[in-house]
């Protein structure tokens, strides 16, 4: 039987009840929190720890992210798995040599040809034959191109389970540390003592993986699955990685649609069926207020086509841009302007053909009394970088569709920069509606007087 919740407070209460039930017959409780990448597992774990503390329980959080092998381990492990029938006898030494070389190298250059040339002489002594060495060396860039951070082999799940078992028995472990900036494990001297806690919280995308759960001595762990709709999961992952890793957004988005969506559907989502508690954690209002830049806009809407015609006779056209927009939503999402995910295409031949330009997310506008629109924008694909992610518009639309999004019909727009009474004005035409953007209050007052004085 699974319990399903959409509100954090109900989810917290459910876990508190299950922890206290477990503590009736055991010295410790174990709560395993798995689920989709960027669903909010770490946030939920922190909230649960604080909630348990408020109810006089001492909880410890272990994140499976800290058990990541690091790029010096992930890529060699995949090479061994896919190119060798028998385990390599000196794999740990090989990984240590690679780590020393790539540790400070920028993310997208970790296994570039110049770096591979430095790696080769360092790892050659650990191979008994030239054939094995050449196989390994040539396979490194192949597995680098296939890199997928969202598969079970990225994490040392057995090592994590061993640590949980030691803590559960009241023993001590060395805390594991991993840096997303350098994509490697970091040295650690901090000790965690199992005697100091009555509840162990473990969170990670593969926390509900059978390899991890079966390696726990304590089989009655409380299991949670944290989920979200496709839009929440996509935006959280792209925006989070832009802040916490050295990978550029185009790279992150490319692997998201190439690997992460499939990993979620095939290897993470099945864990939902094994969960005692399921929590649907959508984007919060606060999350939709954050952006990597903000736009400020003064605007009035006009529906009087004849009045717009009169206005245009008094203007000088400076430039005209033809746009085509696609909007990505999810099932059940209400149409509103405070959580927009938009792909924009531009035309250079007067609207006959269109080429992809940018992908942006627009969040919740700031609250203001002066009617000025200030809203956060996250630029996910910059102009000129579309082909780093998708080969065509059709490939992009298909990728979002396969990830569970609803793709809107195309919306064509015109954007004209005008000079009116020596004042700069921008006119946007969207279907039968017109929007006039202006830069200062004086221009705004003049525009309102022109369009609305007759109705007073």
mmCIF file of C-alpha atoms in Angstrom, residues 125-315:
data_model
loop_
_atom_site.group_PDB
_atom_site.id
_atom_site.type_symbol
_atom_site.label_atom_id
_atom_site.label_comp_id
_atom_site.label_asym_id
_atom_site.label_seq_id
_atom_site.Cartn_x
_atom_site.Cartn_y
_atom_site.Cartn_z
ATOM 1 C CA UNK A 125 52.459 1.034 -16.762
ATOM 2 C CA UNK A 126 49.250 -0.474 -15.318
ATOM 3 C CA UNK A 127 48.550 -2.627 -18.402
ATOM 4 C CA UNK A 128 50.261 -5.965 -19.012
ATOM 5 C CA UNK A 129 49.751 -5.827 -22.788
ATOM 6 C CA UNK A 130 49.885 -3.156 -25.461
ATOM 7 C CA UNK A 131 46.595 -4.468 -26.865
ATOM 8 C CA UNK A 132 44.708 -3.865 -23.591
ATOM 9 C CA UNK A 133 46.278 -0.431 -23.216
ATOM 10 C CA UNK A 134 45.274 0.624 -26.749
ATOM 11 C CA UNK A 135 41.747 -0.727 -26.248
ATOM 12 C CA UNK A 136 41.396 1.228 -23.013
ATOM 13 C CA UNK A 137 42.901 4.437 -24.395
ATOM 14 C CA UNK A 138 40.686 4.459 -27.505
ATOM 15 C CA UNK A 139 37.567 3.625 -25.482
ATOM 16 C CA UNK A 140 37.900 6.592 -23.086
ATOM 17 C CA UNK A 141 36.636 9.261 -25.574
ATOM 18 C CA UNK A 142 33.915 6.866 -26.776
ATOM 19 C CA UNK A 143 32.466 6.491 -23.274
ATOM 20 C CA UNK A 144 32.945 10.232 -22.652
ATOM 21 C CA UNK A 145 30.595 10.973 -25.543
ATOM 22 C CA UNK A 146 28.037 8.573 -24.011
ATOM 23 C CA UNK A 147 28.272 10.144 -20.548
ATOM 24 C CA UNK A 148 25.034 9.887 -18.585
ATOM 25 C CA UNK A 149 25.057 11.046 -14.966
ATOM 26 C CA UNK A 150 21.612 9.529 -14.400
ATOM 27 C CA UNK A 151 22.325 5.824 -14.451
ATOM 28 C CA UNK A 152 23.004 3.507 -11.499
ATOM 29 C CA UNK A 153 26.630 2.777 -12.455
ATOM 30 C CA UNK A 154 27.560 6.405 -11.681
ATOM 31 C CA UNK A 155 27.113 5.745 -7.953
ATOM 32 C CA UNK A 156 28.832 3.293 -5.632
ATOM 33 C CA UNK A 157 25.532 2.016 -4.227
ATOM 34 C CA UNK A 158 27.107 -0.885 -2.358
ATOM 35 C CA UNK A 159 29.554 1.444 -0.581
ATOM 36 C CA UNK A 160 26.618 3.662 0.422
ATOM 37 C CA UNK A 161 24.656 0.685 1.758
ATOM 38 C CA UNK A 162 27.687 -0.472 3.766
ATOM 39 C CA UNK A 163 27.929 2.977 5.382
ATOM 40 C CA UNK A 164 24.223 2.911 6.269
ATOM 41 C CA UNK A 165 24.597 -0.543 7.789
ATOM 42 C CA UNK A 166 27.544 0.621 9.932
ATOM 43 C CA UNK A 167 25.623 3.685 11.142
ATOM 44 C CA UNK A 168 22.545 1.572 11.864
ATOM 45 C CA UNK A 169 24.629 -0.684 14.112
ATOM 46 C CA UNK A 170 25.965 2.374 15.952
ATOM 47 C CA UNK A 171 29.342 2.483 14.247
ATOM 48 C CA UNK A 172 31.336 5.333 12.715
ATOM 49 C CA UNK A 173 32.028 6.222 9.071
ATOM 50 C CA UNK A 174 34.011 8.896 7.244
ATOM 51 C CA UNK A 175 31.617 11.303 5.564
ATOM 52 C CA UNK A 176 31.846 11.178 1.765
ATOM 53 C CA UNK A 177 32.175 14.454 -0.173
ATOM 54 C CA UNK A 178 31.649 15.079 -3.905
ATOM 55 C CA UNK A 179 32.018 18.327 -5.853
ATOM 56 C CA UNK A 180 29.789 19.044 -8.850
ATOM 57 C CA UNK A 181 32.187 21.817 -9.846
ATOM 58 C CA UNK A 182 35.108 19.474 -10.520
ATOM 59 C CA UNK A 183 32.915 16.331 -10.832
ATOM 60 C CA UNK A 184 35.106 14.373 -8.409
ATOM 61 C CA UNK A 185 35.205 13.042 -4.851
ATOM 62 C CA UNK A 186 36.907 15.365 -2.369
ATOM 63 C CA UNK A 187 39.113 14.447 0.600
ATOM 64 C CA UNK A 188 37.191 14.188 3.868
ATOM 65 C CA UNK A 189 38.125 13.854 7.522
ATOM 66 C CA UNK A 190 34.679 14.365 9.076
ATOM 67 C CA UNK A 191 33.391 11.389 11.066
ATOM 68 C CA UNK A 192 29.713 10.453 11.462
ATOM 69 C CA UNK A 193 28.740 8.474 14.566
ATOM 70 C CA UNK A 194 25.658 6.262 14.316
ATOM 71 C CA UNK A 195 25.077 6.423 18.081
ATOM 72 C CA UNK A 196 24.150 10.088 17.828
ATOM 73 C CA UNK A 197 21.083 9.503 15.629
ATOM 74 C CA UNK A 198 17.834 7.575 15.856
ATOM 75 C CA UNK A 199 16.846 8.143 12.197
ATOM 76 C CA UNK A 200 18.939 7.834 9.026
ATOM 77 C CA UNK A 201 17.640 9.644 5.935
ATOM 78 C CA UNK A 202 19.111 8.584 2.567
ATOM 79 C CA UNK A 203 18.240 10.550 -0.573
ATOM 80 C CA UNK A 204 19.214 10.098 -4.201
ATOM 81 C CA UNK A 205 17.793 9.251 -7.602
ATOM 82 C CA UNK A 206 18.711 5.589 -7.114
ATOM 83 C CA UNK A 207 17.869 5.307 -3.427
ATOM 84 C CA UNK A 208 15.064 2.893 -4.370
ATOM 85 C CA UNK A 209 17.282 0.858 -6.695
ATOM 86 C CA UNK A 210 17.208 -2.863 -5.759
ATOM 87 C CA UNK A 211 21.043 -2.997 -5.642
ATOM 88 C CA UNK A 212 21.010 -0.430 -2.827
ATOM 89 C CA UNK A 213 17.918 -1.673 -0.977
ATOM 90 C CA UNK A 214 19.033 -5.320 -1.089
ATOM 91 C CA UNK A 215 22.455 -4.378 0.316
ATOM 92 C CA UNK A 216 20.856 -2.877 3.438
ATOM 93 C CA UNK A 217 20.876 -5.190 6.444
ATOM 94 C CA UNK A 218 17.689 -3.472 7.585
ATOM 95 C CA UNK A 219 15.052 -4.545 5.046
ATOM 96 C CA UNK A 220 12.086 -2.699 6.548
ATOM 97 C CA UNK A 221 13.227 0.789 5.495
ATOM 98 C CA UNK A 222 10.532 3.434 4.957
ATOM 99 C CA UNK A 223 10.593 4.186 1.232
ATOM 100 C CA UNK A 224 9.595 7.509 -0.341
ATOM 101 C CA UNK A 225 9.365 8.513 -4.005
ATOM 102 C CA UNK A 226 9.462 12.238 -4.832
ATOM 103 C CA UNK A 227 8.131 13.127 -8.274
ATOM 104 C CA UNK A 228 7.150 16.149 -10.353
ATOM 105 C CA UNK A 229 5.560 17.006 -13.673
ATOM 106 C CA UNK A 230 7.835 17.104 -16.777
ATOM 107 C CA UNK A 231 8.090 20.902 -16.715
ATOM 108 C CA UNK A 232 9.155 21.090 -13.075
ATOM 109 C CA UNK A 233 11.732 18.327 -13.507
ATOM 110 C CA UNK A 234 13.173 19.852 -16.684
ATOM 111 C CA UNK A 235 13.451 23.418 -15.391
ATOM 112 C CA UNK A 236 14.863 22.422 -12.021
ATOM 113 C CA UNK A 237 17.546 20.250 -13.624
ATOM 114 C CA UNK A 238 18.660 22.808 -16.212
ATOM 115 C CA UNK A 239 18.613 25.769 -13.803
ATOM 116 C CA UNK A 240 20.262 23.846 -10.977
ATOM 117 C CA UNK A 241 23.141 22.587 -13.106
ATOM 118 C CA UNK A 242 23.723 26.077 -14.501
ATOM 119 C CA UNK A 243 24.379 27.247 -10.929
ATOM 120 C CA UNK A 244 26.193 24.255 -9.437
ATOM 121 C CA UNK A 245 28.300 22.714 -12.218
ATOM 122 C CA UNK A 246 30.901 23.889 -14.716
ATOM 123 C CA UNK A 247 28.967 22.423 -17.668
ATOM 124 C CA UNK A 248 27.288 24.901 -20.004
ATOM 125 C CA UNK A 249 23.505 24.877 -20.398
ATOM 126 C CA UNK A 250 23.602 23.607 -23.990
ATOM 127 C CA UNK A 251 25.551 20.523 -22.856
ATOM 128 C CA UNK A 252 23.210 19.888 -19.915
ATOM 129 C CA UNK A 253 20.119 20.186 -22.107
ATOM 130 C CA UNK A 254 21.619 17.927 -24.746
ATOM 131 C CA UNK A 255 22.243 15.082 -22.284
ATOM 132 C CA UNK A 256 18.875 15.752 -20.617
ATOM 133 C CA UNK A 257 16.940 14.754 -23.718
ATOM 134 C CA UNK A 258 19.483 12.178 -24.893
ATOM 135 C CA UNK A 259 19.854 10.274 -21.620
ATOM 136 C CA UNK A 260 18.168 11.699 -18.531
ATOM 137 C CA UNK A 261 14.554 11.432 -19.699
ATOM 138 C CA UNK A 262 15.100 7.819 -20.749
ATOM 139 C CA UNK A 263 16.911 6.980 -17.495
ATOM 140 C CA UNK A 264 14.007 8.422 -15.514
ATOM 141 C CA UNK A 265 11.400 6.505 -17.486
ATOM 142 C CA UNK A 266 13.279 3.197 -17.545
ATOM 143 C CA UNK A 267 15.359 2.982 -14.353
ATOM 144 C CA UNK A 268 14.054 5.532 -11.825
ATOM 145 C CA UNK A 269 10.262 5.593 -12.278
ATOM 146 C CA UNK A 270 9.903 1.841 -11.513
ATOM 147 C CA UNK A 271 10.984 2.708 -7.965
ATOM 148 C CA UNK A 272 7.660 4.489 -7.525
ATOM 149 C CA UNK A 273 5.959 1.096 -7.354
ATOM 150 C CA UNK A 274 8.209 0.126 -4.421
ATOM 151 C CA UNK A 275 7.508 3.272 -2.391
ATOM 152 C CA UNK A 276 5.519 3.442 0.836
ATOM 153 C CA UNK A 277 4.942 7.182 0.327
ATOM 154 C CA UNK A 278 4.709 9.163 -2.938
ATOM 155 C CA UNK A 279 5.022 12.955 -2.961
ATOM 156 C CA UNK A 280 4.237 15.067 -6.047
ATOM 157 C CA UNK A 281 6.503 18.098 -5.641
ATOM 158 C CA UNK A 282 5.819 20.720 -8.318
ATOM 159 C CA UNK A 283 7.658 24.038 -8.773
ATOM 160 C CA UNK A 284 6.953 26.482 -5.988
ATOM 161 C CA UNK A 285 5.976 30.135 -6.361
ATOM 162 C CA UNK A 286 9.422 31.118 -5.083
ATOM 163 C CA UNK A 287 11.173 28.918 -7.665
ATOM 164 C CA UNK A 288 9.202 30.594 -10.448
ATOM 165 C CA UNK A 289 10.424 34.017 -9.266
ATOM 166 C CA UNK A 290 14.116 33.307 -9.916
ATOM 167 C CA UNK A 291 15.963 34.067 -13.137
ATOM 168 C CA UNK A 292 19.402 34.740 -14.570
ATOM 169 C CA UNK A 293 18.173 38.099 -15.873
ATOM 170 C CA UNK A 294 15.151 40.346 -15.494
ATOM 171 C CA UNK A 295 13.193 42.261 -18.113
ATOM 172 C CA UNK A 296 11.436 45.514 -17.399
ATOM 173 C CA UNK A 297 8.538 46.460 -19.620
ATOM 174 C CA UNK A 298 5.942 49.227 -19.781
ATOM 175 C CA UNK A 299 3.045 48.170 -21.973
ATOM 176 C CA UNK A 300 -0.521 48.938 -22.958
ATOM 177 C CA UNK A 301 -2.870 46.583 -24.827
ATOM 178 C CA UNK A 302 -4.996 47.870 -27.728
ATOM 179 C CA UNK A 303 -7.777 46.022 -29.592
ATOM 180 C CA UNK A 304 -9.067 48.899 -31.771
ATOM 181 C CA UNK A 305 -7.647 47.991 -35.200
ATOM 182 C CA UNK A 306 -8.769 51.286 -36.796
ATOM 183 C CA UNK A 307 -7.071 53.301 -34.067
ATOM 184 C CA UNK A 308 -3.874 51.311 -34.583
ATOM 185 C CA UNK A 309 -4.087 52.143 -38.297
ATOM 186 C CA UNK A 310 -4.349 55.866 -37.498
ATOM 187 C CA UNK A 311 -1.409 55.541 -35.142
ATOM 188 C CA UNK A 312 0.787 53.848 -37.752
ATOM 189 C CA UNK A 313 0.215 56.742 -40.202
ATOM 190 C CA UNK A 314 2.030 58.976 -37.732
ATOM 191 C CA UNK A 315 5.026 56.676 -37.245
#
